[in-house]
Every structure is written in C-alpha cells, then in structure tokens.
XYZ file of C-alpha atoms in Angstrom:
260
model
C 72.606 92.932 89.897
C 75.010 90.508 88.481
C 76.596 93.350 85.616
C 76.698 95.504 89.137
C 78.268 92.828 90.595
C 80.962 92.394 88.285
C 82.366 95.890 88.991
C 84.685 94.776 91.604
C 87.528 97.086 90.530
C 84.914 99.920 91.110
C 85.834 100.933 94.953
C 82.038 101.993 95.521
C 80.791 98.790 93.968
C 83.582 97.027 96.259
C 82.584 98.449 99.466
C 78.735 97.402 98.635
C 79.813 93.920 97.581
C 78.687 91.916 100.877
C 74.750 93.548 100.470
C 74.864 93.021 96.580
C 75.520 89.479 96.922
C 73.429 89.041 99.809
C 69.833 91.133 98.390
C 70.058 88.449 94.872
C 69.420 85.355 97.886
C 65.708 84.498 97.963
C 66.088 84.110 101.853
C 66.637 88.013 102.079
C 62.739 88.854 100.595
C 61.177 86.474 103.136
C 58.713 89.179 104.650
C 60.695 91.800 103.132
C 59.249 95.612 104.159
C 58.837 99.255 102.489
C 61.864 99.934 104.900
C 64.207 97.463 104.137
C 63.558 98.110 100.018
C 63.694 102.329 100.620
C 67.190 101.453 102.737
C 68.270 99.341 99.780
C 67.471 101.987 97.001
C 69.253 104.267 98.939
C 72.536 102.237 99.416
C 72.732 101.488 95.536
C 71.211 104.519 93.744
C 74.453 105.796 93.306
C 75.961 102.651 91.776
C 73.589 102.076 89.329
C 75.935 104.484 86.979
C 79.132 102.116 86.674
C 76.280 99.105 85.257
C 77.560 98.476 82.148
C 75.086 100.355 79.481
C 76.571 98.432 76.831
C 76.223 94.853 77.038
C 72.222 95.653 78.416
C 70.580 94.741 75.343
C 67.195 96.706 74.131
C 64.307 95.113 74.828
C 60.979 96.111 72.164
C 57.728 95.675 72.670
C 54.408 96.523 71.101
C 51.332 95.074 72.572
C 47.868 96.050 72.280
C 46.096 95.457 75.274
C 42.605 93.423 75.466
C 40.186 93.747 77.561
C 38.218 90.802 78.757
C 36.039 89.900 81.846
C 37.474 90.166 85.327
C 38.077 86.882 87.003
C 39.583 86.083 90.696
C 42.230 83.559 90.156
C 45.132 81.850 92.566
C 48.318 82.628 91.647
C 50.771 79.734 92.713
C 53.753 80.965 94.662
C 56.876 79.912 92.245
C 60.025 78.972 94.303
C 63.512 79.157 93.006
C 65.534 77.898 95.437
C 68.423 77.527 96.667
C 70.954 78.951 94.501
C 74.964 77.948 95.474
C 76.162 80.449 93.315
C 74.568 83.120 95.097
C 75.893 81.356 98.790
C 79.588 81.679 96.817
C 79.004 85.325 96.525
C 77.482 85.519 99.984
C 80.141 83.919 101.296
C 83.174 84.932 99.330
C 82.075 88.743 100.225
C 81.829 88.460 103.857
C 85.056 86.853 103.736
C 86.557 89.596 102.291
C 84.791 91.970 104.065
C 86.097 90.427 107.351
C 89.960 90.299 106.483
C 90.999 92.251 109.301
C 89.882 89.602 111.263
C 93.182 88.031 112.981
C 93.260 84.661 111.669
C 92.138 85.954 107.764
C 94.859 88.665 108.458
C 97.452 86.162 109.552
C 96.725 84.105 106.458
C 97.220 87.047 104.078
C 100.470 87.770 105.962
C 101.506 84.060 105.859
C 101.939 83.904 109.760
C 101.199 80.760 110.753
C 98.144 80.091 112.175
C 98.018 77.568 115.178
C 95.285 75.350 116.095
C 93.466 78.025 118.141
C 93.642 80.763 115.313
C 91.818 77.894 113.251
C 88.929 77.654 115.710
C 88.731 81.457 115.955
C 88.689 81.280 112.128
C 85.426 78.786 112.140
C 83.850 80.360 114.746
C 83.921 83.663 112.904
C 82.650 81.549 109.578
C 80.353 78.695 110.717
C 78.573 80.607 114.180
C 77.611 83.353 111.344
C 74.312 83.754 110.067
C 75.361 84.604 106.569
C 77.150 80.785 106.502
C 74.618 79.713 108.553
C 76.532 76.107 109.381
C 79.060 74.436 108.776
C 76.536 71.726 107.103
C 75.680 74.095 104.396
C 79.126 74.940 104.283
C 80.570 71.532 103.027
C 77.332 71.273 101.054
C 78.306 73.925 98.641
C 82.320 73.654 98.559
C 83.249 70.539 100.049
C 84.019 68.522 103.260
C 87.413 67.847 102.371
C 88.199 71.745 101.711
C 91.194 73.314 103.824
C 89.945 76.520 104.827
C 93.213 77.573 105.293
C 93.677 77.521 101.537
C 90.362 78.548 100.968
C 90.900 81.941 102.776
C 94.615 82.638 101.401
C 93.398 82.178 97.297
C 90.016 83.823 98.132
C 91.715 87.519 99.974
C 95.572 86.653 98.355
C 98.500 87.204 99.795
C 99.650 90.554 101.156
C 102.058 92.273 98.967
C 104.378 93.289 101.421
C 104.694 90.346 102.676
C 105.925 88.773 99.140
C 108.229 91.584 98.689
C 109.657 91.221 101.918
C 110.447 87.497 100.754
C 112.174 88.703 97.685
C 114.038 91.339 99.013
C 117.317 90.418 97.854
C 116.026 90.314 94.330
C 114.759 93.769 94.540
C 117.049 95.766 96.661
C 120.264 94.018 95.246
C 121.802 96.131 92.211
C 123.717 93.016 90.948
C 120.452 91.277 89.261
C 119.431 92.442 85.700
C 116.085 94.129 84.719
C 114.777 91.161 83.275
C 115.265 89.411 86.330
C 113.639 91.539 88.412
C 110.692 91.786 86.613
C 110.598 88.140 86.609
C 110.159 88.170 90.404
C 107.989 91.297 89.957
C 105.397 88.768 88.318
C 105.927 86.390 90.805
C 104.794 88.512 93.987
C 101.658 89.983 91.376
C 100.759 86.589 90.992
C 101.167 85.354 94.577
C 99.280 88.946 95.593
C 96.142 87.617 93.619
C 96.306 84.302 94.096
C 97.777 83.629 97.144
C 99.611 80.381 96.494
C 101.746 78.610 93.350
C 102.443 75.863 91.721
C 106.178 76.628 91.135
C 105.919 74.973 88.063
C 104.070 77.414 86.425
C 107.749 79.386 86.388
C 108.138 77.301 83.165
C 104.448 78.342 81.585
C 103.565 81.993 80.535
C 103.901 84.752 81.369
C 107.092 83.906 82.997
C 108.687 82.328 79.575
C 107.414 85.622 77.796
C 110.433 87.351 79.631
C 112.604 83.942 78.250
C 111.573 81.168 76.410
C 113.025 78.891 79.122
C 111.254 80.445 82.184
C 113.103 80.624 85.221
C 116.145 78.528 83.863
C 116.773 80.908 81.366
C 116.399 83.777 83.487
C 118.376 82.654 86.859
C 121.221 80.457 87.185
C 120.493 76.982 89.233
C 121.640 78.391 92.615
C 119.027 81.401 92.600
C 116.001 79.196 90.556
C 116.277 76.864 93.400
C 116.254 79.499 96.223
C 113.072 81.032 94.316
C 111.461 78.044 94.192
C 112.260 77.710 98.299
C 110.244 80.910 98.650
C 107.796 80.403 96.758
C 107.091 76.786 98.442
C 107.380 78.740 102.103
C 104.363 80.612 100.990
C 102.362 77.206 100.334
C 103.919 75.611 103.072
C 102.288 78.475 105.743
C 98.742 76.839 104.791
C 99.465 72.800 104.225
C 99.800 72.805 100.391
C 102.560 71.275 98.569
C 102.830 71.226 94.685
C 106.382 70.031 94.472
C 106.549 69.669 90.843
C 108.596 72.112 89.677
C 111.742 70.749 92.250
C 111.436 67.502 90.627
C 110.953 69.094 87.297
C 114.511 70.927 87.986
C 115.892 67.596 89.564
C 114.809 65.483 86.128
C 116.835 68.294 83.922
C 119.805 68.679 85.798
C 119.889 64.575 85.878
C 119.557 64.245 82.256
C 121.644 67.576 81.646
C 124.384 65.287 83.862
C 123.867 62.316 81.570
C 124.579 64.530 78.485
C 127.862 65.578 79.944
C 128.796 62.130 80.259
C-alpha cells in the first residue's frame, strides 16, 4: 500500500487517499468482516495498475514441503502497534479531503481566520474519530504546533490567491521576462508550500534566473514590496521569518558604508 500510496499525482489514487491511509492502521482490522474486505477490493482493484511494477522486486522460492505429525499449538497474537506514521497519513488525508471546509478554505485563501473560525477548525479536527483527540493529536505532532500553519503548508496556498497578490508583476508590460518568471516561482512555491521564508529569494532556484536572487533581478523599491507580499501571506497565519528584511537592511548598510 505504501508504493500505492505514493501515487499522489495519480487523480484516482488521490481521490482514494483518505481509505488508503486509513486500511494500513491496525485499529481498522479490529473485527474486520467478509464485507468490509469485498468493499475494500472493490474500491482499489482498479488502482492496483498505477503500483509501480518496477521497484517491486522478485521474490524466489523453492521449498520442498515435509510432512510431519499434526500437532494443536497456540499461536500468540503479535501486536504492532501504534504506528505515528500511519496517524500522519490518516490525518494529513482527511485534512485534505476536508478543504472545503470554511476555516481550511479560508486558510488556503489567506482570509483571516478569527477566533471562532479556529474553534470551528478544532472541532472539525479533534471531535473526529479519525483524530480521535486532541491528546493523540499533540502526541504525534506537538503541543506547541499552530494549526493554523499546520493546515496552510499541509493543503498550500490557493493559486489565485498568490496571483492576485502579484498582479502588478504579471499584468504590467513594463517588467522583463526574467522578472516575471521570477515571481512565477514565487506563487509555485507559495502554491505548494503555503508560506516562505523570504530569504530563500537569495537561495536556488531563484538565483538560477540571477546569481544575486532577487537583488539582481528587481531594483530595491520592487525587492522590498515583494518581500511585503510575501510576509502578508505568513502574516495571515502568525508566522514571521523576517530574515530576508534584515538581510536587505545589512547590504544596503554596508553598500552605504562603501559609498562613503
């Protein structure tokens, strides 16, 4: 299941992901029925084509079989436990299966979510039986975790939203083709990830369009307005990098003290 699993970009796969990740639990085969396994092979028999075939290696055997005298034995019943990777997956795929729900949606949109969208939003995760508390919640990620940012870098942001942003950079004929690729990569990054560090502006594979990144690309008034936008994203969900301001700050100081 976990080479099926991998197939997100597989739209079939995708739409199956929540009841992938939830049959590899252990919890789901506690007094499991003919029923529930014929409903399963029905849901996945037609997904078993986009496994992989390659990287399933051939197994060989040759065994000769011996026959000895029949003997009633116990078998112990081997538990595996509990597995936090496979709560992750649980959990990550109901997420995403619930992103029309309005506080996940707001998130993705970067509307700001108020302090009753926030209780909708753990009502909706911890009153769930796929969660199943908040207890074992915090257990597996952490106490501390914003679930604000949690939710934006798990579903990303929404495209149009970004683009919206960056309008002026994509509508307005004045700005180069390099430079609006540069904020092309920008809004694909923010679309998958949901939030930045500005300072990555300076790392690849921004500097692959110019060695010096967004300072080599924009002049200071527009890299700082970028930056702005890109910060109004974080802002929306409590997260502040800040480097890359003081970055710019600490260059256009010492740039000052080679003038003088």
């Amino acid at each position: 299941m976990h080479r099926l699993e991998e197939q997100q970009t597989v739209p079939m796969v995708k739409a199956k992901s929540f009841l992938i990740a939830e049959i590899q639990a252990e919890t789901w085969w506690t007094d499991i029925t003919p029923v529930m396994i014929d409903h399963i092979r029905r849901q996945l028999r037609d997904l078993i084509k986009f496994i992989d075939q390659k990287a399933q290696k051939l197994v060989y055997t040759n065994f000769i079989d011996k026959l000895g005298t029949v003997e009633i034995v116990n078998v112990p019943v081997q538990q595996t436990g509990f597995s936090p990777y496979q709560y992750r997956q649980k959990i990550e795929a109901y997420i995403r299966e619930n992103e029309d729900h309005i506080a996940v949606a707001k998130l993705k949109r970067n509307l700001p979510l108020t302090d009753g969208g926030l209780a909708s939003l753990e009502a909706m995760l911890f009153e769930s039986e796929v969660i199943e508390s908040r207890e074992k919640f915090q257990e597996v990620y952490s106490k501390d975790l914003s679930l604000k940012r949690f939710i934006r870098e798990l579903v990303g942001l929404d495209r149009n939203a970004a683009k919206q942003a960056f309008a002026q950079y994509l509508e307005n004929t004045s700005f180069s083709a390099n430079q609006i690729r540069f904020v092309e990569t920008i809004i694909d990054y923010l679309t998958q990830q949901g939030i930045m560090d500005a300072g990555l502006l300076y790392e690849p594979p921004f500097t692959d369009l110019h060695h010096e990144g967004l300072d080599g690309v924009f002049d200071d008034d527009h890299a700082e307005e970028i930056i702005n936008i890109i910060e109004s994203f974080n802002k929306t969900i409590g997260v502040n990098f800040g480097a890359a301001s003081r970055s710019r700050q600490e260059s256009d100081q010492f740039s000052s003290q080679l003038l003088c």
